[in-house]
mmCIF file with all atom_site columns, C-alpha atoms in Angstrom:
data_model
loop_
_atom_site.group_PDB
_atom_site.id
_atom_site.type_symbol
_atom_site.label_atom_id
_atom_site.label_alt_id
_atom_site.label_comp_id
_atom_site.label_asym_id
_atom_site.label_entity_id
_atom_site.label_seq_id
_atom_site.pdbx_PDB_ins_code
_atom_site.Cartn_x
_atom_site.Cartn_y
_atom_site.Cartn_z
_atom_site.occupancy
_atom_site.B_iso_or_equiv
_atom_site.pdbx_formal_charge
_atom_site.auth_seq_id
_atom_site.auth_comp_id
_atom_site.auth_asym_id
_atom_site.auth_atom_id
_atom_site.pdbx_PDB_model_num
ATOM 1   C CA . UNK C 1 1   ? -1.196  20.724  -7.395  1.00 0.00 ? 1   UNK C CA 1
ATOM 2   C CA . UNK C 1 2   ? -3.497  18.646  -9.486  1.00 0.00 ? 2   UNK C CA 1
ATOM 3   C CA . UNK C 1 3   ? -4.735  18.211  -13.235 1.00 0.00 ? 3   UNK C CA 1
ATOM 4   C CA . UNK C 1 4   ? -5.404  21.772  -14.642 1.00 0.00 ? 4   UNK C CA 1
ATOM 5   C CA . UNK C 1 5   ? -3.667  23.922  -12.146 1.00 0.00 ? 5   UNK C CA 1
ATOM 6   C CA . UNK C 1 6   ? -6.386  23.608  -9.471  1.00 0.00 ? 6   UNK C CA 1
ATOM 7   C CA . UNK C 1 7   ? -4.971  22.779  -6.141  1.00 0.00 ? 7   UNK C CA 1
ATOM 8   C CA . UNK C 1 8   ? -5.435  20.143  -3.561  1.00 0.00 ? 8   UNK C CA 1
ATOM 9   C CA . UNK C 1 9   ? -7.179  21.163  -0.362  1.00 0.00 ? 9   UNK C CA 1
ATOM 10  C CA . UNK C 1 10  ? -7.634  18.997  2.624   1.00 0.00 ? 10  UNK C CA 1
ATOM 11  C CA . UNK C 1 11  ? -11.197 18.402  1.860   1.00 0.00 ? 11  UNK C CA 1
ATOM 12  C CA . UNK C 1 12  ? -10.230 16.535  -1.239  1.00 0.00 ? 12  UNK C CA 1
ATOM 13  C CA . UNK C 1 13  ? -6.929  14.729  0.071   1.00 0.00 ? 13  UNK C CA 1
ATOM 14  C CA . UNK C 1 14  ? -7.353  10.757  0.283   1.00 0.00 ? 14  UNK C CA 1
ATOM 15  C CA . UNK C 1 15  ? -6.807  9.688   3.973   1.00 0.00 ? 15  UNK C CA 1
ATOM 16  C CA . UNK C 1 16  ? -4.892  6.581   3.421   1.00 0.00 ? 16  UNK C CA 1
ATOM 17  C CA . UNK C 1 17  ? -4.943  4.096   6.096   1.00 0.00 ? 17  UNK C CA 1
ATOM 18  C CA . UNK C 1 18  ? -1.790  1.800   7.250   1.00 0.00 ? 18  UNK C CA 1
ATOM 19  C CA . UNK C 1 19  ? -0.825  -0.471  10.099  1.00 0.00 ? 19  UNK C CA 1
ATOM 20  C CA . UNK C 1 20  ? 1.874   0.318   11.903  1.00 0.00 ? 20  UNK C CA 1
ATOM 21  C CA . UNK C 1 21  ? 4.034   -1.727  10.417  1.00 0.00 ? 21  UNK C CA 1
ATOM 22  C CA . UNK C 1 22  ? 3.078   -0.521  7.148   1.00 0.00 ? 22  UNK C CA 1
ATOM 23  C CA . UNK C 1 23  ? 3.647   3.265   8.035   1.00 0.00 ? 23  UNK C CA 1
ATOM 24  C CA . UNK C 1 24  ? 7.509   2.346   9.223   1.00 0.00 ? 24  UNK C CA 1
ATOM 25  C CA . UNK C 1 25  ? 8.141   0.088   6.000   1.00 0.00 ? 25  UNK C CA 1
ATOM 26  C CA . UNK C 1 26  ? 7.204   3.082   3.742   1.00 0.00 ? 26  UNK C CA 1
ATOM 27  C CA . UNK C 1 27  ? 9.236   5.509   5.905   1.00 0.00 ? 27  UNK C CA 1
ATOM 28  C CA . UNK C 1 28  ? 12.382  3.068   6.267   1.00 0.00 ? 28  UNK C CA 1
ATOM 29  C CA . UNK C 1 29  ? 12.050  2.844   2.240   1.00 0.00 ? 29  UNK C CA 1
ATOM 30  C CA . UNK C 1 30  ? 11.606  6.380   1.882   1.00 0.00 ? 30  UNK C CA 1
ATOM 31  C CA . UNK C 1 31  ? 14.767  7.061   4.037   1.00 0.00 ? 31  UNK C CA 1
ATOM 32  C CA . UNK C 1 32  ? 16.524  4.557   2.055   1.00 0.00 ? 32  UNK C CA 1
ATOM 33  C CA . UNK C 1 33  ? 15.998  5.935   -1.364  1.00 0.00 ? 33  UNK C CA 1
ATOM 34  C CA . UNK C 1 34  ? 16.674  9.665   -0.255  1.00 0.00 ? 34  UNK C CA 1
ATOM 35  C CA . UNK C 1 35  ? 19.948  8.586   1.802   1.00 0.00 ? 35  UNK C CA 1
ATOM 36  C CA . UNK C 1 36  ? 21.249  5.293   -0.278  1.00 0.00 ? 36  UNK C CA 1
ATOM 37  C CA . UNK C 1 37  ? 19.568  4.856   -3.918  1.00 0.00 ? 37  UNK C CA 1
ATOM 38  C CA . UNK C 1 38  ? 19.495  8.875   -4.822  1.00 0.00 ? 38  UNK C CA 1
ATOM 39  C CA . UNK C 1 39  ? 23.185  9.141   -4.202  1.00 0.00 ? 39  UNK C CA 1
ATOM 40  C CA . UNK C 1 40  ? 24.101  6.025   -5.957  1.00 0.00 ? 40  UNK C CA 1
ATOM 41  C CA . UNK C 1 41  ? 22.033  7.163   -9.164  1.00 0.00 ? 41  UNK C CA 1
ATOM 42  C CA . UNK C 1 42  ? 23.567  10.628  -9.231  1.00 0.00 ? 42  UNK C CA 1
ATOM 43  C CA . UNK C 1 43  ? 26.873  8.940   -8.627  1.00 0.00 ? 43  UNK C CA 1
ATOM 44  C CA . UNK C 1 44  ? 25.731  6.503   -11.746 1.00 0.00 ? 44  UNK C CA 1
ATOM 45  C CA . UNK C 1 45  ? 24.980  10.031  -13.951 1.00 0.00 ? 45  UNK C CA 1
ATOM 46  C CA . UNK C 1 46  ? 28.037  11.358  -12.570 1.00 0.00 ? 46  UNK C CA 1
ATOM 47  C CA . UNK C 1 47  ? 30.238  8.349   -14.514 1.00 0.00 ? 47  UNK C CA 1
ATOM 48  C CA . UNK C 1 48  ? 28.380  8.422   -17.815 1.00 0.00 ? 48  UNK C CA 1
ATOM 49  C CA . UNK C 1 49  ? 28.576  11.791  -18.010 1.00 0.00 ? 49  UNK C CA 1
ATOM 50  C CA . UNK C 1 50  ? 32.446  11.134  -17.398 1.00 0.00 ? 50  UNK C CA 1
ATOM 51  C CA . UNK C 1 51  ? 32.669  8.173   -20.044 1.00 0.00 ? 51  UNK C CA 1
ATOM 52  C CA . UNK C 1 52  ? 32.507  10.507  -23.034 1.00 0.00 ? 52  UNK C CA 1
ATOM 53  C CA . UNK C 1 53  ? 29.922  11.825  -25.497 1.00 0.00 ? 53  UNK C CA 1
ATOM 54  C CA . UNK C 1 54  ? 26.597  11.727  -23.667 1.00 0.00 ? 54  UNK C CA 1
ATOM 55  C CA . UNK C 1 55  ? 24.401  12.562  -26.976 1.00 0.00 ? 55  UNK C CA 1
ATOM 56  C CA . UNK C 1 56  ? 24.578  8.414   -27.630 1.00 0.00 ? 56  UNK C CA 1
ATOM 57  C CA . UNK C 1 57  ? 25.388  7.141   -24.209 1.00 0.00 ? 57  UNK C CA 1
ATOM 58  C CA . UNK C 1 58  ? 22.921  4.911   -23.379 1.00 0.00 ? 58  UNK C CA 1
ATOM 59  C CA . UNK C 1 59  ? 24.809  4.248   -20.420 1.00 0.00 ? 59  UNK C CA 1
ATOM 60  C CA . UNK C 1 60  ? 24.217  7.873   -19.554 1.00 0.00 ? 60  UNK C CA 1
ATOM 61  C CA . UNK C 1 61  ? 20.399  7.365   -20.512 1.00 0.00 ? 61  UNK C CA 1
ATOM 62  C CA . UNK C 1 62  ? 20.586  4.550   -18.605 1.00 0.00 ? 62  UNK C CA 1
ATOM 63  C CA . UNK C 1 63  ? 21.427  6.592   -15.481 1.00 0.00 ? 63  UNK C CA 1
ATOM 64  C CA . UNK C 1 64  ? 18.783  9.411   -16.225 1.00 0.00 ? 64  UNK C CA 1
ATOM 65  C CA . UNK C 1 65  ? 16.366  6.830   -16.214 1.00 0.00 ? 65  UNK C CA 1
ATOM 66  C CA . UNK C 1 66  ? 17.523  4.894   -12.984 1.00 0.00 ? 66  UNK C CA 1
ATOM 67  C CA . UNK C 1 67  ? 17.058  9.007   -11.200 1.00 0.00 ? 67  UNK C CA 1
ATOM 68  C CA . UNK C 1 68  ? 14.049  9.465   -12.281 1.00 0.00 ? 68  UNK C CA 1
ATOM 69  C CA . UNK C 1 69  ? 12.617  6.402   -10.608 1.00 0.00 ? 69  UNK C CA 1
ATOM 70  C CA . UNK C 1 70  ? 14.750  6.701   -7.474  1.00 0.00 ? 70  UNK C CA 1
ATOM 71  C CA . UNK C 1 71  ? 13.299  10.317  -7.543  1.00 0.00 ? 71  UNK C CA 1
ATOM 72  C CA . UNK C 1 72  ? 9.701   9.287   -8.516  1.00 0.00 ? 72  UNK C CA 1
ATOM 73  C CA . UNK C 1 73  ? 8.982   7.042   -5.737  1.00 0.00 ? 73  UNK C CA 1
ATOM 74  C CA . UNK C 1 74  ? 10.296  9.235   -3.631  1.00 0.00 ? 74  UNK C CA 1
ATOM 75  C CA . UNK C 1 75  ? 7.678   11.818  -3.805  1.00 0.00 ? 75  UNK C CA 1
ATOM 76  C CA . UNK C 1 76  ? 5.295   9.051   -4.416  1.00 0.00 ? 76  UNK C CA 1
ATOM 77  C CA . UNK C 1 77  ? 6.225   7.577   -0.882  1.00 0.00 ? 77  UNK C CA 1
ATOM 78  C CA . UNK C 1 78  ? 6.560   11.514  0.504   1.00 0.00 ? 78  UNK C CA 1
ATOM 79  C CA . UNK C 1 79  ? 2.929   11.809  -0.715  1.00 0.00 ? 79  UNK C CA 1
ATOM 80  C CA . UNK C 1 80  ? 1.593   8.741   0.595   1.00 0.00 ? 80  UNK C CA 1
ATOM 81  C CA . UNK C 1 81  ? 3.255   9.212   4.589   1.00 0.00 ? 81  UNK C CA 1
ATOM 82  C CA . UNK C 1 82  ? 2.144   12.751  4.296   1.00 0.00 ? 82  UNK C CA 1
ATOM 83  C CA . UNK C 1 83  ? -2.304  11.741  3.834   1.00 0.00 ? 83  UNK C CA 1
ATOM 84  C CA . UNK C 1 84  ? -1.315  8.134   6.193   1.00 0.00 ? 84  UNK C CA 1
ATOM 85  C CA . UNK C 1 85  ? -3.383  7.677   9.085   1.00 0.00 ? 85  UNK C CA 1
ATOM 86  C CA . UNK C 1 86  ? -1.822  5.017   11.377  1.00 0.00 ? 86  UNK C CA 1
ATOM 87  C CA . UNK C 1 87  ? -4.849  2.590   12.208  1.00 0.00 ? 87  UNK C CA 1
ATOM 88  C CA . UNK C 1 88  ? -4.261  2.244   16.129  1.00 0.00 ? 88  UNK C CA 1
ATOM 89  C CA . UNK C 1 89  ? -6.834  0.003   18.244  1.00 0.00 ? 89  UNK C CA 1
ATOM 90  C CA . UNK C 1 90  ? -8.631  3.104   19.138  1.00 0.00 ? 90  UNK C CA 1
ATOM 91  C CA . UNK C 1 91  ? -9.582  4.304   15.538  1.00 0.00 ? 91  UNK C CA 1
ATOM 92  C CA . UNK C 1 92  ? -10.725 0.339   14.651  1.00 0.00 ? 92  UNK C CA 1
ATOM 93  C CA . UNK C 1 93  ? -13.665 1.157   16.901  1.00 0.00 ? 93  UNK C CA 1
ATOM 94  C CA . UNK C 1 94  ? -15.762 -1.472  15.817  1.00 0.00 ? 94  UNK C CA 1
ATOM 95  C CA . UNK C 1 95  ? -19.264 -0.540  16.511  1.00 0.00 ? 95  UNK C CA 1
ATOM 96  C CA . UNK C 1 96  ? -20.667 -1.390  13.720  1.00 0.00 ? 96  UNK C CA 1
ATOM 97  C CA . UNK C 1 97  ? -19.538 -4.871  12.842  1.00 0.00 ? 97  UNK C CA 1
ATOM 98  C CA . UNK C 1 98  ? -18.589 -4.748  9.670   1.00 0.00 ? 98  UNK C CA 1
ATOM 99  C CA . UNK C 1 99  ? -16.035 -5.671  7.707   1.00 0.00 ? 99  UNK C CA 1
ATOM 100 C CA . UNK C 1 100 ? -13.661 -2.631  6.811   1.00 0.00 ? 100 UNK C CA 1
ATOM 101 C CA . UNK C 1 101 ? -9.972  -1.535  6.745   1.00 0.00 ? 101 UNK C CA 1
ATOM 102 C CA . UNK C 1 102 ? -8.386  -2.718  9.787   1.00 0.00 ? 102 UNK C CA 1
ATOM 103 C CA . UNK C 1 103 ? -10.157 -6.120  10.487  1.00 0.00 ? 103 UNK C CA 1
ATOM 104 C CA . UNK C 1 104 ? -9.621  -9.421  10.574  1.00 0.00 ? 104 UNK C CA 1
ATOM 105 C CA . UNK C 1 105 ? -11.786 -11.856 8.858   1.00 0.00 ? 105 UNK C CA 1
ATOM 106 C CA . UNK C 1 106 ? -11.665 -15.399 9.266   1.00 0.00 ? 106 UNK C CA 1
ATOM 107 C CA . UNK C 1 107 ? -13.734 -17.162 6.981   1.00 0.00 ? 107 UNK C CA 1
ATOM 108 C CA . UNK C 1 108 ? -15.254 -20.678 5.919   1.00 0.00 ? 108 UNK C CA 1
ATOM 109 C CA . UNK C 1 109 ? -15.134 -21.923 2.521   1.00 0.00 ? 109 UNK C CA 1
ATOM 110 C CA . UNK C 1 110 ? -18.253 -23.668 0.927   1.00 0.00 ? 110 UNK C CA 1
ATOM 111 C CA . UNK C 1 111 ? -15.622 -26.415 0.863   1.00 0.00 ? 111 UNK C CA 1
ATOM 112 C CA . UNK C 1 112 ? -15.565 -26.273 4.534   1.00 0.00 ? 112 UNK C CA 1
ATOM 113 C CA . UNK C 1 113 ? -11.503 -24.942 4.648   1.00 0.00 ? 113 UNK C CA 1
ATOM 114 C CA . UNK C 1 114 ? -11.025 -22.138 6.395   1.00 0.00 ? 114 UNK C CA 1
ATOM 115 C CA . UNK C 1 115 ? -9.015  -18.994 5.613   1.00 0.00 ? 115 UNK C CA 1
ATOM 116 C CA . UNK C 1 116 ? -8.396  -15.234 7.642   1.00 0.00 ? 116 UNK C CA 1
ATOM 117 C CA . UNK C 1 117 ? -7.380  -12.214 6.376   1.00 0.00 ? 117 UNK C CA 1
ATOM 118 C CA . UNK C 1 118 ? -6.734  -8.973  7.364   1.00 0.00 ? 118 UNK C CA 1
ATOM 119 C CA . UNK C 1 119 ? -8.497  -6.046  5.128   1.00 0.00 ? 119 UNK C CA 1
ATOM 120 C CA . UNK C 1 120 ? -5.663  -3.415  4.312   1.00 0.00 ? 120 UNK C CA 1
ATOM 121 C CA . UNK C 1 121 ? -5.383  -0.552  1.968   1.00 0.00 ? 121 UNK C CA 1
ATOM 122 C CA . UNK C 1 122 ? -3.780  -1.281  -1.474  1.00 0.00 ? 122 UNK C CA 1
ATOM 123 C CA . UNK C 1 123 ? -0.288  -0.016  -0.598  1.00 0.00 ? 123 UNK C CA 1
ATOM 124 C CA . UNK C 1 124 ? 0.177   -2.351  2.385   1.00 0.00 ? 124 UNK C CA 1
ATOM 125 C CA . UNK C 1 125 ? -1.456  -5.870  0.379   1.00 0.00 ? 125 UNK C CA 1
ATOM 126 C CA . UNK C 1 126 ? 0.677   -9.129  1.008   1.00 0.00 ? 126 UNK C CA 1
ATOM 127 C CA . UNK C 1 127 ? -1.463  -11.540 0.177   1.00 0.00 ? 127 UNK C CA 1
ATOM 128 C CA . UNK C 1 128 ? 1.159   -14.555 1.377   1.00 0.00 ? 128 UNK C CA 1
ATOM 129 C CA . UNK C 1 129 ? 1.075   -12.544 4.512   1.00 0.00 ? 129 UNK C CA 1
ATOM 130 C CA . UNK C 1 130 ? -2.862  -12.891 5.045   1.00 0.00 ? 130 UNK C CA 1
ATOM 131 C CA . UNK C 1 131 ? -2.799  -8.665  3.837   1.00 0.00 ? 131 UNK C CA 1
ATOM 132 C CA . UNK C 1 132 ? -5.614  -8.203  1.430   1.00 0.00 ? 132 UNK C CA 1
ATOM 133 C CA . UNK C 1 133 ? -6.713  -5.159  -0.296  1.00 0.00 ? 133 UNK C CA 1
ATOM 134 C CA . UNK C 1 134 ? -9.457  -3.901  0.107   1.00 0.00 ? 134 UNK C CA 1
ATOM 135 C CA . UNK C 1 135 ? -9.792  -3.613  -3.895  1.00 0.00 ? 135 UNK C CA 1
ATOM 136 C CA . UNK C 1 136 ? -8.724  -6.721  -4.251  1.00 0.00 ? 136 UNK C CA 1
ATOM 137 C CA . UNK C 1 137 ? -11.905 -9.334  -4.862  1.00 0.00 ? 137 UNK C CA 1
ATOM 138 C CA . UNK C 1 138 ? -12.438 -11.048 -1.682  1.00 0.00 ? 138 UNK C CA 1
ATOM 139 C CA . UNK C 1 139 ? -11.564 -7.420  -0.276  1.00 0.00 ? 139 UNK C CA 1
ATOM 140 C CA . UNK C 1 140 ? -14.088 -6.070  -2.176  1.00 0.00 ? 140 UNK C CA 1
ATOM 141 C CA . UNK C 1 141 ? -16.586 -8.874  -1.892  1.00 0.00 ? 141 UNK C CA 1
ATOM 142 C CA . UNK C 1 142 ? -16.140 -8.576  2.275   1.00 0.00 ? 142 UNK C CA 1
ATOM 143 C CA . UNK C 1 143 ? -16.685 -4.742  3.063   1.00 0.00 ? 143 UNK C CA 1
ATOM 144 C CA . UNK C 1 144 ? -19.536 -4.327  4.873   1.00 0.00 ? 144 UNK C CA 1
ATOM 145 C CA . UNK C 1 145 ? -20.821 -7.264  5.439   1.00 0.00 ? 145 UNK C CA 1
ATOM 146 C CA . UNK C 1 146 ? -21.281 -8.487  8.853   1.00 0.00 ? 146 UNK C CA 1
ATOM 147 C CA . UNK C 1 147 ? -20.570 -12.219 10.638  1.00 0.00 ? 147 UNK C CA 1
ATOM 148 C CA . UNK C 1 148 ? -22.810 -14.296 9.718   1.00 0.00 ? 148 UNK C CA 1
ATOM 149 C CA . UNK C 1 149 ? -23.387 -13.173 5.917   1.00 0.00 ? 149 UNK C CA 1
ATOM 150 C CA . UNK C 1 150 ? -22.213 -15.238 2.815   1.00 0.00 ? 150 UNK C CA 1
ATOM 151 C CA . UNK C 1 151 ? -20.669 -13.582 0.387   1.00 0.00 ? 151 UNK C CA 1
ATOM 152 C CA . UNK C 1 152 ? -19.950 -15.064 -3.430  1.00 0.00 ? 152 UNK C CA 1
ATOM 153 C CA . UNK C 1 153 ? -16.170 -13.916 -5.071  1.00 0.00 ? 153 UNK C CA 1
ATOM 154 C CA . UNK C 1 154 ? -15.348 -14.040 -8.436  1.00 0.00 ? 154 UNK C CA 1
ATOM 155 C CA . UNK C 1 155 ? -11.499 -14.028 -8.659  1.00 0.00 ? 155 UNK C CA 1
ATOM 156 C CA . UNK C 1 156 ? -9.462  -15.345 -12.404 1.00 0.00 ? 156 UNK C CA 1
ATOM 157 C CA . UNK C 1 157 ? -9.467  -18.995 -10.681 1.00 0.00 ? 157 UNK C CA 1
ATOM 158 C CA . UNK C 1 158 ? -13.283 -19.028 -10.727 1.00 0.00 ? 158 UNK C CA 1
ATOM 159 C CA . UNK C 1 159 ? -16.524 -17.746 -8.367  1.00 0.00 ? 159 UNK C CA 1
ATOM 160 C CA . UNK C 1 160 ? -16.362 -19.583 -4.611  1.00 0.00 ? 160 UNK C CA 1
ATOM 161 C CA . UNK C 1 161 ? -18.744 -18.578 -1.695  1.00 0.00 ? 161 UNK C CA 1
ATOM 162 C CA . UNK C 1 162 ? -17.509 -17.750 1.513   1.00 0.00 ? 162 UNK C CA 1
ATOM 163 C CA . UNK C 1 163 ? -19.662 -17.598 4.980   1.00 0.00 ? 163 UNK C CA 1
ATOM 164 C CA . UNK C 1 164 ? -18.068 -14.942 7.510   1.00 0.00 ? 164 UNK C CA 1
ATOM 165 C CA . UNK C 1 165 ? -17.296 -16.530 10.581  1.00 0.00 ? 165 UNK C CA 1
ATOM 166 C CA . UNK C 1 166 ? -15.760 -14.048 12.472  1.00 0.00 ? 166 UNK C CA 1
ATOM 167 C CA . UNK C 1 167 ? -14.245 -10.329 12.595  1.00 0.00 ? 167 UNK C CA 1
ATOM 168 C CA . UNK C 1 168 ? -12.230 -8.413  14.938  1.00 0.00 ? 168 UNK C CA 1
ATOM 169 C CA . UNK C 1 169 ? -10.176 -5.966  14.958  1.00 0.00 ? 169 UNK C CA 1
ATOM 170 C CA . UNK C 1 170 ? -6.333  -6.925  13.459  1.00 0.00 ? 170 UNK C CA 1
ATOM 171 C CA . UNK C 1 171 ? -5.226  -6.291  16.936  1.00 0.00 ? 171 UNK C CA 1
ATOM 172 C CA . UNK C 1 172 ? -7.466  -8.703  18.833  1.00 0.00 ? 172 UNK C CA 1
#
């Protein structure tokens, strides 16, 4: 259910695109916190409730606290595997050329160094990893554009231009 007691339908629901690897690091996390971490904060309630007076525990408000996390990303994770669409070689199609979720962009600096990255969503980002949002400025900066084009990134460290050099598919 959303804002104002409309609900969701399937029309509206953000697809959310992850790698493979991505899909089973959210699951593994999301088994984790259901099977480990909620047990261990309801067992961390369980003994401040046990220590005494909970009306000034703040070990006891420490626990509620620690739950409500454990329990937050939970449905936050829940939410995000159940809109995830596995990117698979087949569905990186790339017809079009252009940069998008999926790829991998190696480009050349106006420097001359040269740097690749692969264009994920915002959940999946490692940027020591070569994972770059798509939000993210050079993200940003690259969708759409084609081999070939030069694009100009303004990032907190200051604006550098970049020529595209090449893009294929993460898989390739």
């Amino acid at each position: 259910m959303s804002i104002g007691g409309q609900s969701e339908t399937n029309s509206e629901r953000k697809v959310v695109r992850l790698t493979p690897q991505g899909y089973t690091k959210n699951k593994e996390r999301l088994d984790y916190l259901r099977n480990v971490k909620r047990r261990e904060a309801a067992d961390y309630v369980h003994e401040a409730k046990e220590a005494g007076d909970i009306s000034e525990s703040s070990a006891y408000e420490d626990a509620k606290n620690e739950q409500a996390k454990v329990e937050g990303e939970i449905i936050e994770l829940e939410h995000l595997l159940a809109v995830a669409e596995v990117i698979t070689p087949e569905s990186l199609d790339r017809h079009d050329g252009t940069v998008r979720i999926g790829m991998k962009v190696e480009l050349e600096s106006e420097s001359g160094a040269k740097r690749v990255f692969k264009i994920v969503e915002t959940y999946e980002a490692d940027p020591k990893s070569g994972l770059i949002s798509d939000q993210s400025p050079v993200g940003k900066a690259l969708m759409g554009h084609k081999e070939g084009d030069e694009v100009t990134v303004t990032t907190p460290g200051g604006v550098t231009g970049y020529t595209i050099l090449s893009i294929t598919t993460m898989y390739e």
